[in-house]
Each structure stands twice: as structure tokens, then as C-alpha cells.
């Protein structure tokens, strides 16, 4: 049986209740989304990184993400860094830019 090379994914948060009535935000019930994605025929999740607490920044959180990804055969295909819509990388003070670049570098480090 030939595997389809195209992944059918869903944006993180689309399988959970909205947070603060926002259409796109990191869900509180993020762990449940792996099981829900699998049951609904998806094979990948685009991870949302916004201002809400997110396991991607912590080593143990990242390990849990990887474990659930493997358990349900759901790839985390990319990260949507909505965080930088509010914590911008331009037109900000040098101090804010430095803080925001630290977060960006941490995300890149965690994803590589």
C-alpha cells in the first residue's frame, strides 16, 4: 500500500474549546488534541505558540509533546508563532527586541 506523501493537518486549538473567545489560541486541553486529531483522520498538527503558557518552551513539556506525537502518530509539522504578532521583532525598543529574540531562539532550539 502506497503512503500518501501529503500530510493532512489541523491547526492546534481547532479541536478544543476557544480560549477567551479567540478563534486561534493555544488550547488549555492541548494534550487531548492528539487523540482527537487521530480519531478525525488528521496526521499532523500545526502548533500554536502565543502569549498563553506553552509546553514547547520547557524540556519536560517538549518531551510530553513528542511522546503524544509518537503515541498517536500525529506529526507536529510546524509552529505558528502568533506570539510575535504582539511581541514584535521590529519597531520596538532594543530591550524588547532582545527579550523577543530570546523567545524566538528558544523556539528554534526546541524545534531542532
PDB file of C-alpha atoms in Angstrom:
ATOM      1  CA  UNK A   1       0.000   0.000   0.000  1.00  0.00           C
ATOM      2  CA  UNK A   2       1.458   3.334  -1.077  1.00  0.00           C
ATOM      3  CA  UNK A   3       1.574   6.055   1.582  1.00  0.00           C
ATOM      4  CA  UNK A   4       0.250   9.457   0.634  1.00  0.00           C
ATOM      5  CA  UNK A   5       3.138  11.957   0.899  1.00  0.00           C
ATOM      6  CA  UNK A   6       0.761  14.827   1.655  1.00  0.00           C
ATOM      7  CA  UNK A   7       0.027  15.346   5.345  1.00  0.00           C
ATOM      8  CA  UNK A   8      -3.482  16.382   6.299  1.00  0.00           C
ATOM      9  CA  UNK A   9      -3.139  18.528   9.378  1.00  0.00           C
ATOM     10  CA  UNK A  10      -5.092  20.808  11.618  1.00  0.00           C
ATOM     11  CA  UNK A  11      -4.192  23.968  13.470  1.00  0.00           C
ATOM     12  CA  UNK A  12      -3.588  23.459  17.180  1.00  0.00           C
ATOM     13  CA  UNK A  13      -6.688  24.615  19.062  1.00  0.00           C
ATOM     14  CA  UNK A  14      -9.256  23.788  16.367  1.00  0.00           C
ATOM     15  CA  UNK A  15     -10.241  20.587  18.188  1.00  0.00           C
ATOM     16  CA  UNK A  16     -10.710  22.317  21.551  1.00  0.00           C
ATOM     17  CA  UNK A  17     -12.985  24.949  23.014  1.00  0.00           C
ATOM     18  CA  UNK A  18     -11.967  28.528  22.340  1.00  0.00           C
ATOM     19  CA  UNK A  19      -9.793  30.345  24.856  1.00  0.00           C
ATOM     20  CA  UNK A  20     -11.142  33.828  25.674  1.00  0.00           C
ATOM     21  CA  UNK A  21     -13.390  33.681  22.572  1.00  0.00           C
ATOM     22  CA  UNK A  22     -10.306  33.788  20.337  1.00  0.00           C
ATOM     23  CA  UNK A  23     -10.534  31.802  17.132  1.00  0.00           C
ATOM     24  CA  UNK A  24      -6.824  30.944  17.243  1.00  0.00           C
ATOM     25  CA  UNK A  25      -5.064  30.453  20.549  1.00  0.00           C
ATOM     26  CA  UNK A  26      -3.100  27.755  22.294  1.00  0.00           C
ATOM     27  CA  UNK A  27      -5.630  25.405  23.922  1.00  0.00           C
ATOM     28  CA  UNK A  28      -5.677  24.507  27.599  1.00  0.00           C
ATOM     29  CA  UNK A  29      -6.617  20.960  26.549  1.00  0.00           C
ATOM     30  CA  UNK A  30      -3.698  20.602  24.138  1.00  0.00           C
ATOM     31  CA  UNK A  31      -2.942  17.027  25.212  1.00  0.00           C
ATOM     32  CA  UNK A  32      -6.400  15.854  24.109  1.00  0.00           C
ATOM     33  CA  UNK A  33      -5.876  17.206  20.620  1.00  0.00           C
ATOM     34  CA  UNK A  34      -3.524  14.382  19.601  1.00  0.00           C
ATOM     35  CA  UNK A  35      -6.196  11.749  20.257  1.00  0.00           C
ATOM     36  CA  UNK A  36      -8.899  13.899  18.640  1.00  0.00           C
ATOM     37  CA  UNK A  37      -6.726  14.557  15.594  1.00  0.00           C
ATOM     38  CA  UNK A  38      -6.094  10.838  15.129  1.00  0.00           C
ATOM     39  CA  UNK A  39      -9.783   9.983  15.533  1.00  0.00           C
ATOM     40  CA  UNK A  40     -10.750  12.588  12.942  1.00  0.00           C
ATOM     41  CA  UNK A  41      -8.316  11.409  10.271  1.00  0.00           C
ATOM     42  CA  UNK A  42      -5.591  14.015  10.629  1.00  0.00           C
ATOM     43  CA  UNK A  43      -1.920  13.075  10.690  1.00  0.00           C
ATOM     44  CA  UNK A  44      -0.335  16.357  11.709  1.00  0.00           C
ATOM     45  CA  UNK A  45      -0.840  19.395  13.920  1.00  0.00           C
ATOM     46  CA  UNK A  46       0.447  22.896  13.307  1.00  0.00           C
ATOM     47  CA  UNK A  47       1.467  24.021  16.798  1.00  0.00           C
ATOM     48  CA  UNK A  48       0.313  27.438  18.021  1.00  0.00           C
ATOM     49  CA  UNK A  49       2.714  29.493  20.098  1.00  0.00           C
ATOM     50  CA  UNK A  50       1.111  32.620  21.514  1.00  0.00           C
ATOM     51  CA  UNK A  51       1.148  34.511  24.812  1.00  0.00           C
ATOM     52  CA  UNK A  52      -0.545  31.638  26.680  1.00  0.00           C
ATOM     53  CA  UNK A  53       1.615  29.205  28.676  1.00  0.00           C
ATOM     54  CA  UNK A  54       3.021  26.642  26.254  1.00  0.00           C
ATOM     55  CA  UNK A  55       4.879  23.370  26.845  1.00  0.00           C
ATOM     56  CA  UNK A  56       7.159  23.954  23.863  1.00  0.00           C
ATOM     57  CA  UNK A  57       9.404  26.201  25.973  1.00  0.00           C
ATOM     58  CA  UNK A  58      10.043  23.607  28.702  1.00  0.00           C
ATOM     59  CA  UNK A  59      12.112  20.463  28.224  1.00  0.00           C
ATOM     60  CA  UNK A  60       9.580  18.255  30.028  1.00  0.00           C
ATOM     61  CA  UNK A  61       6.720  19.840  28.073  1.00  0.00           C
ATOM     62  CA  UNK A  62       8.523  19.231  24.805  1.00  0.00           C
ATOM     63  CA  UNK A  63       9.128  15.606  25.802  1.00  0.00           C
ATOM     64  CA  UNK A  64       5.410  15.191  26.528  1.00  0.00           C
ATOM     65  CA  UNK A  65       4.571  16.680  23.133  1.00  0.00           C
ATOM     66  CA  UNK A  66       6.950  14.218  21.446  1.00  0.00           C
ATOM     67  CA  UNK A  67       5.536  11.307  23.440  1.00  0.00           C
ATOM     68  CA  UNK A  68       1.939  12.121  22.459  1.00  0.00           C
ATOM     69  CA  UNK A  69       3.024  12.701  18.867  1.00  0.00           C
ATOM     70  CA  UNK A  70       4.570   9.240  18.747  1.00  0.00           C
ATOM     71  CA  UNK A  71       1.712   7.544  20.641  1.00  0.00           C
ATOM     72  CA  UNK A  72      -0.942   8.826  18.238  1.00  0.00           C
ATOM     73  CA  UNK A  73       1.253   9.025  15.117  1.00  0.00           C
ATOM     74  CA  UNK A  74       0.478  12.733  14.790  1.00  0.00           C
ATOM     75  CA  UNK A  75       3.385  14.797  13.477  1.00  0.00           C
ATOM     76  CA  UNK A  76       3.912  18.327  14.743  1.00  0.00           C
ATOM     77  CA  UNK A  77       4.540  19.731  11.298  1.00  0.00           C
ATOM     78  CA  UNK A  78       5.244  23.367  12.099  1.00  0.00           C
ATOM     79  CA  UNK A  79       4.915  26.126  14.669  1.00  0.00           C
ATOM     80  CA  UNK A  80       2.692  29.143  14.086  1.00  0.00           C
ATOM     81  CA  UNK A  81       4.405  31.820  16.162  1.00  0.00           C
ATOM     82  CA  UNK A  82       1.438  34.101  16.844  1.00  0.00           C
ATOM     83  CA  UNK A  83       3.383  35.324  19.880  1.00  0.00           C
ATOM     84  CA  UNK A  84       5.224  37.727  17.602  1.00  0.00           C
ATOM     85  CA  UNK A  85       2.038  39.457  16.477  1.00  0.00           C
ATOM     86  CA  UNK A  86       2.018  41.116  19.911  1.00  0.00           C
ATOM     87  CA  UNK A  87       5.687  40.814  20.884  1.00  0.00           C
ATOM     88  CA  UNK A  88       7.119  42.100  17.630  1.00  0.00           C
ATOM     89  CA  UNK A  89      10.608  41.819  16.218  1.00  0.00           C
ATOM     90  CA  UNK A  90      10.552  45.315  14.705  1.00  0.00           C
ATOM     91  CA  UNK A  91       9.569  48.851  15.749  1.00  0.00           C
ATOM     92  CA  UNK A  92      10.244  48.024  19.407  1.00  0.00           C
ATOM     93  CA  UNK A  93      12.833  49.159  21.916  1.00  0.00           C
ATOM     94  CA  UNK A  94      16.207  47.428  21.960  1.00  0.00           C
ATOM     95  CA  UNK A  95      15.290  45.899  25.315  1.00  0.00           C
ATOM     96  CA  UNK A  96      12.006  44.455  23.991  1.00  0.00           C
ATOM     97  CA  UNK A  97      13.727  43.217  20.843  1.00  0.00           C
ATOM     98  CA  UNK A  98      16.329  41.412  22.929  1.00  0.00           C
ATOM     99  CA  UNK A  99      13.612  39.725  25.036  1.00  0.00           C
ATOM    100  CA  UNK A 100      11.630  38.719  21.957  1.00  0.00           C
ATOM    101  CA  UNK A 101      14.709  37.340  20.205  1.00  0.00           C
ATOM    102  CA  UNK A 102      15.444  35.191  23.266  1.00  0.00           C
ATOM    103  CA  UNK A 103      11.983  33.630  22.895  1.00  0.00           C
ATOM    104  CA  UNK A 104      12.435  33.149  19.141  1.00  0.00           C
ATOM    105  CA  UNK A 105      15.820  31.481  19.639  1.00  0.00           C
ATOM    106  CA  UNK A 106      14.340  29.217  22.330  1.00  0.00           C
ATOM    107  CA  UNK A 107      11.554  28.095  19.977  1.00  0.00           C
ATOM    108  CA  UNK A 108      14.084  27.399  17.214  1.00  0.00           C
ATOM    109  CA  UNK A 109      16.294  25.483  19.651  1.00  0.00           C
ATOM    110  CA  UNK A 110      13.382  23.391  20.934  1.00  0.00           C
ATOM    111  CA  UNK A 111      12.223  22.567  17.402  1.00  0.00           C
ATOM    112  CA  UNK A 112      15.592  21.491  16.041  1.00  0.00           C
TER     113      UNK A 112
END
